[in-house]
Structures are given as structure tokens and as C-alpha cells.
XYZ file of N, CA and C in Angstrom:
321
model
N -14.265 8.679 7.788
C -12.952 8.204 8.182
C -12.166 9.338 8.817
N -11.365 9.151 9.429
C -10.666 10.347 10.302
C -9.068 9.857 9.381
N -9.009 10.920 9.022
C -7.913 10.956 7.849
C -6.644 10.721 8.874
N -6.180 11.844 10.073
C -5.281 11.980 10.832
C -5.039 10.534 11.357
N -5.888 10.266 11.891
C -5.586 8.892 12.874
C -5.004 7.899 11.494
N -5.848 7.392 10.646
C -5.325 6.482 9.891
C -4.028 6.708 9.179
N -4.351 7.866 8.489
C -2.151 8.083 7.808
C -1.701 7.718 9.008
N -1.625 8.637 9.960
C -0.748 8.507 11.182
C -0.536 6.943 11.779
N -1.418 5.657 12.069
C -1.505 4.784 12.608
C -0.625 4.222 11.811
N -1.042 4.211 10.021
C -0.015 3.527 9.333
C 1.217 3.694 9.010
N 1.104 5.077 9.258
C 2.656 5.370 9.168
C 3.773 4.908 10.524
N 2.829 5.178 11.622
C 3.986 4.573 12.542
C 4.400 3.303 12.209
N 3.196 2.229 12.356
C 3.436 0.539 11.858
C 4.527 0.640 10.850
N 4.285 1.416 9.658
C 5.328 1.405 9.031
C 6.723 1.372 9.158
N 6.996 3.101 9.708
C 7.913 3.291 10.334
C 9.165 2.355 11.572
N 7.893 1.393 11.997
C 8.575 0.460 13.170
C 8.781 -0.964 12.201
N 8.050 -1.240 11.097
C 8.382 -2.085 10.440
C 9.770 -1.904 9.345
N 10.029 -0.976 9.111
C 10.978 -0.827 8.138
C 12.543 -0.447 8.797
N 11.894 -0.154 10.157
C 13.105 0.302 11.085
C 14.044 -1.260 11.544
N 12.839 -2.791 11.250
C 13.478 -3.636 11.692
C 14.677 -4.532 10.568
N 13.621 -4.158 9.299
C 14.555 -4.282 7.782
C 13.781 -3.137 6.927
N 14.981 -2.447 6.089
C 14.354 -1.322 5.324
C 13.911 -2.089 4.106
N 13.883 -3.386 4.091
C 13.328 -3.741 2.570
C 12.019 -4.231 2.805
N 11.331 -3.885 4.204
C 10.022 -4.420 4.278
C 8.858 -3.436 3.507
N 7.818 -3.963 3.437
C 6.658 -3.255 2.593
C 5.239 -3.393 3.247
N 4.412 -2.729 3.078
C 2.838 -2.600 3.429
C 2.175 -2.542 2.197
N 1.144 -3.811 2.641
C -0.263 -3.520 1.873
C -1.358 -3.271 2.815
N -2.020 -2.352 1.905
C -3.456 -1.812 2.847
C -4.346 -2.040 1.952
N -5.707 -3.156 2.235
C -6.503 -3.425 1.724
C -7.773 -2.256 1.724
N -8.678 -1.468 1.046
C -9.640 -1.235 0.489
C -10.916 -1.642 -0.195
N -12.272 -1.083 0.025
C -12.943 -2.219 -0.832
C -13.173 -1.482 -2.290
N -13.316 0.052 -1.991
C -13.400 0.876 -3.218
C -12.452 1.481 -4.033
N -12.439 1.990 -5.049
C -11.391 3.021 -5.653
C -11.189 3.890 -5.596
N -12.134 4.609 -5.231
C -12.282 5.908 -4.627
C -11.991 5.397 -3.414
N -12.451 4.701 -2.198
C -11.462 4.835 -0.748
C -10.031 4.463 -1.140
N -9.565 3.469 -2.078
C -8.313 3.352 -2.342
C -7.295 4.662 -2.640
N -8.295 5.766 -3.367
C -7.148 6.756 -3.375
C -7.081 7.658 -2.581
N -8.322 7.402 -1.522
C -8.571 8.821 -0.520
C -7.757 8.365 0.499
N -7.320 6.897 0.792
C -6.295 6.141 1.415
C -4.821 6.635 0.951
N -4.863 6.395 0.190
C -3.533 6.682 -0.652
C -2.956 8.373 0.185
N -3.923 9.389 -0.253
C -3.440 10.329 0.218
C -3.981 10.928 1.679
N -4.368 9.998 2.089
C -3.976 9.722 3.926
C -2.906 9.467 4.563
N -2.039 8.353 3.870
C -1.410 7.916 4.335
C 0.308 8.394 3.816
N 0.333 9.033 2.779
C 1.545 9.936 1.638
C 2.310 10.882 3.080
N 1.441 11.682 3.407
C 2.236 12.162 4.453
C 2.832 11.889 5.609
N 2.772 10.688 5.753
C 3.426 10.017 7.227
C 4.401 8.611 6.399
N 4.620 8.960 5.496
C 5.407 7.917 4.606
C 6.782 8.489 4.166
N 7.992 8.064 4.155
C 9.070 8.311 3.548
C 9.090 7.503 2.221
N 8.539 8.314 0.793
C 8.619 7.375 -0.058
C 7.107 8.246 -1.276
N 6.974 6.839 -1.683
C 5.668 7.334 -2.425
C 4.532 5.602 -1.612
N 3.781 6.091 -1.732
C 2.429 5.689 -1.491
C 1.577 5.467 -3.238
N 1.497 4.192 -3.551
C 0.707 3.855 -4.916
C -0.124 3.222 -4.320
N -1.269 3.200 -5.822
C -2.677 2.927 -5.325
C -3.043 1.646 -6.585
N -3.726 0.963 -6.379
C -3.908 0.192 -7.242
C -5.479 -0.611 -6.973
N -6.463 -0.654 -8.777
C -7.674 -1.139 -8.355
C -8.252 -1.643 -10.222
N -8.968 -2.290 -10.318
C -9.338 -2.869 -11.579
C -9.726 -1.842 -12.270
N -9.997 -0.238 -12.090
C -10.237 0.712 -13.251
C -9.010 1.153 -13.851
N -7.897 0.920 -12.837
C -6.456 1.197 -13.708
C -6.236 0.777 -15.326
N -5.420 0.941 -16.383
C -4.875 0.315 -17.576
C -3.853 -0.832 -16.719
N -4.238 -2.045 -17.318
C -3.477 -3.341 -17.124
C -2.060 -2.736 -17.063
N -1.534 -2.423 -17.760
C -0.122 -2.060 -18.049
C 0.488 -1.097 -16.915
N -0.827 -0.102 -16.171
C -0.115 0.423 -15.444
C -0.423 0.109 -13.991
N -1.144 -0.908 -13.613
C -1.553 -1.900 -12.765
C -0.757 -2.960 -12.452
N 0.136 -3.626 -13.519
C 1.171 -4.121 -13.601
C 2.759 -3.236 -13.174
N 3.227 -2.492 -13.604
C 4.072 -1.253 -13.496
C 3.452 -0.939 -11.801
N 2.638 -0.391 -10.958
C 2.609 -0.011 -10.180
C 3.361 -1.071 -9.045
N 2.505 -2.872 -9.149
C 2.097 -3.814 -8.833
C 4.185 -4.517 -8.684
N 4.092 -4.113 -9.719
C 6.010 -4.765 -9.857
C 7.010 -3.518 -9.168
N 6.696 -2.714 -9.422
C 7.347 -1.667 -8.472
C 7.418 -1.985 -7.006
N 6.325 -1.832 -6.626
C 6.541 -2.012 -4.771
C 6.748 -3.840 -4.369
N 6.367 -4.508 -5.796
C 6.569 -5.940 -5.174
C 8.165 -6.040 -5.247
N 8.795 -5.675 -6.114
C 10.144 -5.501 -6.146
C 11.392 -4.450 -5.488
N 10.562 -3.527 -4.680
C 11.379 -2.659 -4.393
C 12.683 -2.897 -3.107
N 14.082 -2.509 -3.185
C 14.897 -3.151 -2.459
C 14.343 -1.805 -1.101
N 16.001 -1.878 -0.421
C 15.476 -1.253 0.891
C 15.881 0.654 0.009
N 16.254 0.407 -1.130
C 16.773 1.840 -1.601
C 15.292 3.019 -1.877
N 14.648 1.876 -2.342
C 13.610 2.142 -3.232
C 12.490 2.927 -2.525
N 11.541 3.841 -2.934
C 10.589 4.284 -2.334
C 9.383 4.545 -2.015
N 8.661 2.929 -3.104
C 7.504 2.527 -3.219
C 7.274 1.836 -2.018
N 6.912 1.694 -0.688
C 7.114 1.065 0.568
C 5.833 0.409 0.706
N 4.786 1.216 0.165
C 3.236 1.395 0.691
C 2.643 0.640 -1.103
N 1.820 -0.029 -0.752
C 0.582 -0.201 -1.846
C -0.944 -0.321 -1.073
N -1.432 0.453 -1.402
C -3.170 0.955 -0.943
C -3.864 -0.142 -2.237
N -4.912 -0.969 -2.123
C -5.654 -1.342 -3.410
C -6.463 -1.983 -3.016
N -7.460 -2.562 -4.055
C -8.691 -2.826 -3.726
C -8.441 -4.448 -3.177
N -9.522 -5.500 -3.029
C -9.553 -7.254 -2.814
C -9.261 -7.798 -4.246
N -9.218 -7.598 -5.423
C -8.807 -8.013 -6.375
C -7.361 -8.399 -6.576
N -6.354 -7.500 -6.094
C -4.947 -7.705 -5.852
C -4.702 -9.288 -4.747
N -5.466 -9.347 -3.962
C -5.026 -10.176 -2.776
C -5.368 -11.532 -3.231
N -5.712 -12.038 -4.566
C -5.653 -13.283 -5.113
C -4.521 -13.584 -5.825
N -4.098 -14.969 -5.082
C -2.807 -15.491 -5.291
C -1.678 -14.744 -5.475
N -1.359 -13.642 -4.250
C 0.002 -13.175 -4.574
C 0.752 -13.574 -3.692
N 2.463 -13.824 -3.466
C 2.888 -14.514 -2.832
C 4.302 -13.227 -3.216
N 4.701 -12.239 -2.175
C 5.153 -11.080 -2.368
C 6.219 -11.678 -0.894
N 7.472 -10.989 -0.841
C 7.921 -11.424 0.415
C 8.622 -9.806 0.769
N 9.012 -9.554 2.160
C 8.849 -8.772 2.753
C 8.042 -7.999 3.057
N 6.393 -9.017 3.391
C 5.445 -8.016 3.429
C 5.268 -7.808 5.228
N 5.825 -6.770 5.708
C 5.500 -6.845 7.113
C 4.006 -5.988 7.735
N 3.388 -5.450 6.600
C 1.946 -5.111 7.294
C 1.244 -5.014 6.385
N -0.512 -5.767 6.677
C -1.086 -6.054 6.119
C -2.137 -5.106 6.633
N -2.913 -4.303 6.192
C -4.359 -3.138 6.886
C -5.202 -3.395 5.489
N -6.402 -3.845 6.580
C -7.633 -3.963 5.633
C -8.458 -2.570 6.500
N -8.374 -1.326 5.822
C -9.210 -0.125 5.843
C -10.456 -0.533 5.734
N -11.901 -0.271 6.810
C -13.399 -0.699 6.515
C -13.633 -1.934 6.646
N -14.802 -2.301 6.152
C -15.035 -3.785 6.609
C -14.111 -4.844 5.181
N -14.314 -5.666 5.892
C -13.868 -6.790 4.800
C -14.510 -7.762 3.452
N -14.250 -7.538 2.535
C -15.027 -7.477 1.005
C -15.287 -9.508 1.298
């Protein structure tokens, strides 16, 4: 993976998405946990905020806690980004999601 190009790609999208409402958010799909966190800190530096990662080896509790953080965050807040595996993307129904990146092929 070329680390530069991808932080960078997502961070602009970002950047132009949050510039149109600051309460918008990104998910970036992953198929692994390990690419989920090597994602994670790809993408931290082209982010105003924090960048969380989320994948079924987490503790429930803090999978939840990560998961309610960025699903809830207003435009103050600085969870913007969630990186995680195809397990997350069943039945969630999250609003202000203005970008969706599936990193690699599709699970």
C-alpha cells in the first residue's frame, strides 16, 4: 500500500466533506485488523481530529465506546474518521456519513 497517497487521498475527501458541514463523518472499510490499524495510522496525519479503529478482536465494551463516539460526534467533536473491518457495516444506519472508502478488495 502506498501509505502517502492513501492518508493523503482521504484526508482531502475529508477535508472537502467536512468543509460542506463540520458534523459530517467517514467510514473506511478494511478487510483485516492489522490493515485496519495500519489504515488508521495512514490516515491520523492528514486528519484534524483522532482517527479510531475498530474490528471483532477489540473488548465489546470498547468496540461499543469507540463505535458511539464517532457515530455521535457533533461538528465540535474530533472523532471524524472510523477505519474498521466488514463486520461493522451490518445494519448500521449512522447519519452524516459523507464518505464511505473500502481500502483493498471487497470482503
Amino acid at each position: 500500500m502506498n501509505h502517502d497517497a492513501i492518508g493523503s487521498t482521504i484526508g482531502a475527501l475529508m477535508k472537502q466533506a467536512t468543509s460542506k458541514d463540520p458534523e459530517n463523518r467517514a467510514l473506511v472499510f478494511t478487510l483485516t485488523k492489522a490493515s485496519c490499524e495500519e489504515i488508521r495510522k495512514m490516515v491520523a496525519p492528514y486528519i484534524q481530529g483522532t482517527v479510531e479503529c475498530s474490528h471483532k478482536d477489540m473488548e465489546a465494551d470498547k468496540q461499543e465506546a469507540v463505535f458511539t463516539s464517532w457515530a455521535t460526534s457533533s461538528k465540535e467533536a474530533s472523532n471524524k474518521v472510523l477505519v474498521c473491518t466488514p463486520g461493522l457495516a451490518c445494519a448500521i444506519d449512522v447519519p452524516k456519513v459523507a464518505l464511505v472508502v473500502q481500502v483493498g478488495a471487497p470482503y
